[in-house]
């Protein structure tokens, strides 16, 4: 599997399978979501490498790219993960588990995903148009940098009442960015610029920069988690990676 490309399109990959204990969610209630990651030996995986302070990151989003949640389940000794989860409305929810099992030949994070169904009247939300600013809670966030195929340098500037926001470290970084491709919800693991673990000082001017390796032209929905005022906030952007702006690298001649 090409780990640089999009992930999260399969429930089973690289010998690992995501197995939820139920395929259903009940809208309007908080109930435990339980699941296992089954390994190559057919048993639940019990040994993980910590990524961004956690053994496993769980992203939940409705298929129309609304209702985004990024939560951290706890693991029982048996290998079963669980997290209290509440979804407000009916619809099909895609659940991504992002983790790195210990002992892989080539240690790489893996993202598996499964659809869970919340029964009831479903009204799809239209994706917001591309925009370079977005608001969440009392924050305004401006996005600078063009999303391009191959690699994009994106800088988010977080302000509050017109002044740079005071950002606090959250899970070993000052921001966490997930990009989902519109159409198939392919999951892009986006790394913050700089060396993780060395970001001890808040970034100047409320700025957070990421390198986003967008694999194809098309629309993406970006979800940026940041911490300020002792609370985690998630701001969302629709962006377009244009076609043909960046030439693919030349194919080396064969001898
Ligand atoms: Cu996480």
Short mmCIF file of C-alpha atoms and ligand atoms in Angstrom, two decimals:
data_model
loop_
_atom_site.label_atom_id
_atom_site.label_comp_id
_atom_site.label_asym_id
_atom_site.label_seq_id
_atom_site.Cartn_x
_atom_site.Cartn_y
_atom_site.Cartn_z
CA UNK A 1 0.00 0.00 0.00
CA UNK A 2 1.21 3.53 -0.77
CA UNK A 3 1.21 5.25 2.60
CA UNK A 4 1.74 8.66 1.06
CA UNK A 5 -1.55 8.44 -0.79
CA UNK A 6 -5.06 8.74 0.56
CA UNK A 7 -6.07 6.35 3.31
CA UNK A 8 -9.34 5.63 5.04
CA UNK A 9 -11.00 4.08 1.98
CA UNK A 10 -10.93 0.54 3.35
CA UNK A 11 -12.15 -1.28 6.44
CA UNK A 12 -9.26 -3.72 6.06
CA UNK A 13 -5.73 -3.00 4.83
CA UNK A 14 -2.14 -4.13 5.43
CA UNK A 15 -3.43 -7.15 7.37
CA UNK A 16 -5.43 -5.06 9.85
CA UNK A 17 -9.23 -4.87 10.05
CA UNK A 18 -11.47 -2.44 11.89
CA UNK A 19 -14.36 -4.29 13.54
CA UNK A 20 -17.08 -2.24 15.25
CA UNK A 21 -19.23 -4.03 17.81
CA UNK A 22 -22.35 -2.57 16.22
CA UNK A 23 -23.10 -1.02 12.83
CA UNK A 24 -25.67 1.34 14.35
CA UNK A 25 -25.65 4.65 16.13
CA UNK A 26 -28.65 6.10 17.94
CA UNK A 27 -29.09 9.81 17.18
CA UNK A 28 -29.65 12.11 20.12
CA UNK A 29 -28.18 9.85 22.79
CA UNK A 30 -24.71 9.29 24.15
CA UNK A 31 -23.77 5.65 24.01
CA UNK A 32 -20.49 3.76 23.98
CA UNK A 33 -18.99 3.03 20.59
CA UNK A 34 -16.89 -0.11 20.87
CA UNK A 35 -14.59 -1.64 18.27
CA UNK A 36 -11.47 -3.73 17.81
CA UNK A 37 -8.56 -3.67 15.44
CA UNK A 38 -7.93 -7.24 14.34
CA UNK A 39 -4.34 -8.00 13.37
CA UNK A 40 -2.68 -10.39 10.98
CA UNK A 41 -2.99 -13.23 13.51
CA UNK A 42 -6.78 -12.79 13.70
CA UNK A 43 -6.59 -11.45 17.24
CA UNK A 44 -7.25 -7.95 18.59
CA UNK A 45 -4.19 -5.71 18.39
CA UNK A 46 -3.01 -4.82 21.90
CA UNK A 47 0.29 -3.10 21.21
CA UNK A 48 0.42 0.30 19.60
CA UNK A 49 2.94 3.05 18.97
CA UNK A 50 1.89 6.40 20.40
CA UNK A 51 1.18 9.04 17.73
CA UNK A 52 0.53 12.59 18.91
CA UNK A 53 0.18 11.50 22.54
CA UNK A 54 -2.41 8.78 21.79
CA UNK A 55 -2.40 5.14 20.69
CA UNK A 56 -5.44 5.68 18.49
CA UNK A 57 -7.25 8.67 17.05
CA UNK A 58 -10.89 8.32 16.05
CA UNK A 59 -12.50 10.68 13.57
CA UNK A 60 -16.26 10.58 13.10
CA UNK A 61 -17.97 12.53 10.34
CA UNK A 62 -21.32 12.27 8.64
CA UNK A 63 -21.08 11.31 4.98
CA UNK A 64 -22.13 14.84 3.93
CA UNK A 65 -18.99 16.10 5.75
CA UNK A 66 -20.88 17.62 8.70
CA UNK A 67 -20.84 16.67 12.40
CA UNK A 68 -17.06 16.20 12.58
CA UNK A 69 -15.68 14.79 15.83
CA UNK A 70 -12.12 13.83 16.78
CA UNK A 71 -12.10 11.69 19.91
CA UNK A 72 -9.75 9.38 21.80
CA UNK A 73 -11.12 6.00 22.85
CA UNK A 74 -9.70 4.02 25.73
CA UNK A 75 -8.43 0.47 25.29
CA UNK A 76 -9.33 -2.41 27.56
CA UNK A 77 -6.75 -5.13 28.26
CA UNK A 78 -8.68 -7.36 25.83
CA UNK A 79 -7.87 -4.95 23.00
CA UNK A 80 -11.42 -3.59 22.73
CA UNK A 81 -11.61 0.17 22.30
CA UNK A 82 -14.52 2.24 23.48
CA UNK A 83 -15.57 5.87 23.63
CA UNK A 84 -18.82 7.56 24.61
CA UNK A 85 -20.20 8.96 21.38
CA UNK A 86 -23.15 11.15 20.60
CA UNK A 87 -24.41 12.03 17.14
CA UNK A 88 -27.09 14.68 16.91
CA UNK A 89 -28.85 13.57 13.77
CA UNK A 90 -29.65 10.66 11.50
CA UNK A 91 -27.45 9.70 8.59
CA UNK A 92 -24.51 7.55 7.60
CA UNK A 93 -21.39 8.27 9.62
CA UNK A 94 -17.90 7.35 8.57
CA UNK A 95 -15.61 6.38 11.45
CA UNK A 96 -11.84 6.53 10.84
CA UNK A 97 -9.37 4.86 13.18
CA UNK A 98 -5.82 6.22 12.84
CA UNK A 99 -3.16 4.19 14.63
CA UNK A 100 0.23 2.53 14.30
CA UNK A 101 0.53 -1.08 15.46
CA UNK A 102 3.81 -1.96 17.14
CA UNK A 103 6.09 -4.43 15.41
CA UNK A 104 5.33 -3.64 11.78
CA UNK A 105 8.14 -4.42 9.34
CA UNK A 106 7.79 -0.88 7.98
CA UNK A 107 6.34 1.19 10.83
CA UNK A 108 3.65 3.42 9.35
CA UNK A 109 0.39 4.87 10.61
CA UNK A 110 -2.69 3.12 9.24
CA UNK A 111 -6.15 4.59 8.78
CA UNK A 112 -9.08 2.19 8.47
CA UNK A 113 -12.69 3.28 8.20
CA UNK A 114 -16.17 1.87 8.56
CA UNK A 115 -19.66 3.27 7.99
CA UNK A 116 -22.11 3.32 10.88
CA UNK A 117 -25.84 3.99 10.38
CA UNK A 118 -27.94 6.34 12.47
CA UNK A 119 -31.57 5.66 11.61
CA UNK A 120 -34.11 8.41 11.14
CA UNK A 121 -35.07 11.27 8.87
CA UNK A 122 -31.93 12.41 7.08
CA UNK A 123 -31.49 15.82 5.51
CA UNK A 124 -28.22 16.26 3.66
CA UNK A 125 -26.30 19.51 4.09
CA UNK A 126 -24.79 21.19 1.04
CA UNK A 127 -21.04 21.57 1.28
CA UNK A 128 -20.10 25.22 1.92
CA UNK A 129 -18.39 26.96 -0.99
CA UNK A 130 -14.59 27.38 -0.91
CA UNK A 131 -13.57 30.30 1.32
CA UNK A 132 -10.35 31.59 2.87
CA UNK A 133 -11.86 32.53 6.22
CA UNK A 134 -14.00 30.61 8.67
CA UNK A 135 -15.24 31.18 12.18
CA UNK A 136 -15.67 28.89 15.16
CA UNK A 137 -16.82 29.90 18.63
CA UNK A 138 -15.30 33.39 19.12
CA UNK A 139 -12.40 32.79 16.72
CA UNK A 140 -11.78 33.88 13.15
CA UNK A 141 -9.36 31.76 11.14
CA UNK A 142 -7.77 32.85 7.87
CA UNK A 143 -6.22 30.35 5.46
CA UNK A 144 -3.23 31.36 3.34
CA UNK A 145 -1.59 29.18 0.72
CA UNK A 146 -2.93 27.33 -2.29
CA UNK A 147 -3.87 23.68 -2.06
CA UNK A 148 -2.00 22.00 -4.88
CA UNK A 149 -1.49 18.41 -5.96
CA UNK A 150 1.69 16.94 -4.52
CA UNK A 151 2.35 19.29 -1.64
CA UNK A 152 0.76 22.38 -0.20
CA UNK A 153 2.02 24.71 2.47
CA UNK A 154 -1.01 25.98 4.33
CA UNK A 155 -0.88 28.60 7.06
CA UNK A 156 -3.83 29.21 9.34
CA UNK A 157 -3.95 32.45 11.31
CA UNK A 158 -6.22 32.28 14.34
CA UNK A 159 -7.53 35.58 15.73
CA UNK A 160 -9.94 36.51 18.48
CA UNK A 161 -11.50 39.99 18.60
CA UNK A 162 -9.05 41.08 15.90
CA UNK A 163 -5.94 40.02 17.82
CA UNK A 164 -3.79 36.90 17.36
CA UNK A 165 -5.21 34.10 19.49
CA UNK A 166 -3.09 32.55 22.23
CA UNK A 167 -2.67 28.96 21.09
CA UNK A 168 -2.04 26.17 23.58
CA UNK A 169 -0.37 22.82 22.87
CA UNK A 170 -2.83 20.04 22.17
CA UNK A 171 -1.68 16.42 21.74
CA UNK A 172 1.93 17.41 21.16
CA UNK A 173 1.31 20.15 18.60
CA UNK A 174 -0.39 23.50 18.22
CA UNK A 175 -2.83 22.25 15.64
CA UNK A 176 -4.13 19.05 14.12
CA UNK A 177 -5.38 19.00 10.56
CA UNK A 178 -7.45 16.35 8.83
CA UNK A 179 -8.30 16.66 5.15
CA UNK A 180 -11.13 14.62 3.64
CA UNK A 181 -11.60 14.42 -0.13
CA UNK A 182 -15.06 15.41 -1.26
CA UNK A 183 -16.74 12.50 -3.05
CA UNK A 184 -15.13 9.53 -1.34
CA UNK A 185 -13.95 10.93 2.02
CA UNK A 186 -10.40 9.73 1.46
CA UNK A 187 -8.45 10.61 4.59
CA UNK A 188 -5.26 12.62 4.45
CA UNK A 189 -2.96 12.60 7.40
CA UNK A 190 -1.56 16.13 7.42
CA UNK A 191 1.64 16.79 9.29
CA UNK A 192 2.37 20.12 10.96
CA UNK A 193 5.49 21.85 9.77
CA UNK A 194 8.52 21.39 11.98
CA UNK A 195 9.52 18.51 14.19
CA UNK A 196 6.72 17.16 16.38
CA UNK A 197 7.62 17.38 20.03
CA UNK A 198 9.81 20.44 19.53
CA UNK A 199 6.99 22.96 19.42
CA UNK A 200 7.29 24.12 22.99
CA UNK A 201 6.60 27.75 22.24
CA UNK A 202 3.28 29.01 20.97
CA UNK A 203 3.57 29.94 17.29
CA UNK A 204 3.91 33.68 16.76
CA UNK A 205 0.84 35.60 15.74
CA UNK A 206 -1.58 32.72 16.13
CA UNK A 207 -0.18 31.05 13.01
CA UNK A 208 -0.09 27.29 12.41
CA UNK A 209 1.51 25.86 9.26
CA UNK A 210 0.98 22.44 7.68
CA UNK A 211 2.34 20.60 4.70
CA UNK A 212 -0.64 18.93 3.02
CA UNK A 213 0.20 16.29 0.41
CA UNK A 214 -3.00 16.46 -1.63
CA UNK A 215 -2.97 13.45 -4.01
CA UNK A 216 -5.41 14.58 -6.71
CA UNK A 217 -7.21 17.62 -8.04
CA UNK A 218 -10.63 18.16 -6.53
CA UNK A 219 -12.41 19.52 -3.50
CA UNK A 220 -11.34 18.82 0.05
CA UNK A 221 -12.84 19.66 3.40
CA UNK A 222 -10.25 20.66 5.98
CA UNK A 223 -10.84 20.23 9.72
CA UNK A 224 -8.39 22.09 11.95
CA UNK A 225 -8.36 21.36 15.69
CA UNK A 226 -6.64 23.96 17.83
CA UNK A 227 -6.64 24.73 21.55
CA UNK A 228 -7.13 28.19 23.00
CA UNK A 229 -8.72 29.35 26.25
CA UNK A 230 -8.33 25.79 27.61
CA UNK A 231 -10.80 24.43 25.06
CA UNK A 232 -10.37 22.61 21.76
CA UNK A 233 -12.04 24.23 18.77
CA UNK A 234 -12.54 22.81 15.29
CA UNK A 235 -12.70 25.10 12.28
CA UNK A 236 -13.61 23.87 8.80
CA UNK A 237 -12.73 24.98 5.27
CA UNK A 238 -13.69 23.86 1.80
CA UNK A 239 -10.71 24.10 -0.55
CA UNK A 240 -10.07 23.24 -4.19
CA UNK A 241 -6.90 21.68 -5.53
CA UNK A 242 -6.81 22.88 -9.14
CA UNK A 243 -6.13 20.59 -12.05
CA UNK A 244 -2.88 20.96 -13.93
CA UNK A 245 -1.23 23.59 -11.75
CA UNK A 246 1.65 21.34 -10.83
CA UNK A 247 3.31 18.98 -13.27
CA UNK A 248 3.96 15.48 -11.96
CA UNK A 249 7.66 14.68 -11.60
CA UNK A 250 9.19 13.34 -14.84
CA UNK A 251 9.39 9.58 -15.13
CA UNK A 252 13.06 8.55 -15.03
CA UNK A 253 14.18 6.78 -18.22
CA UNK A 254 14.58 3.02 -18.01
CA UNK A 255 17.87 1.52 -19.04
CU1 LIG B 1 -6.51 12.41 17.94
#
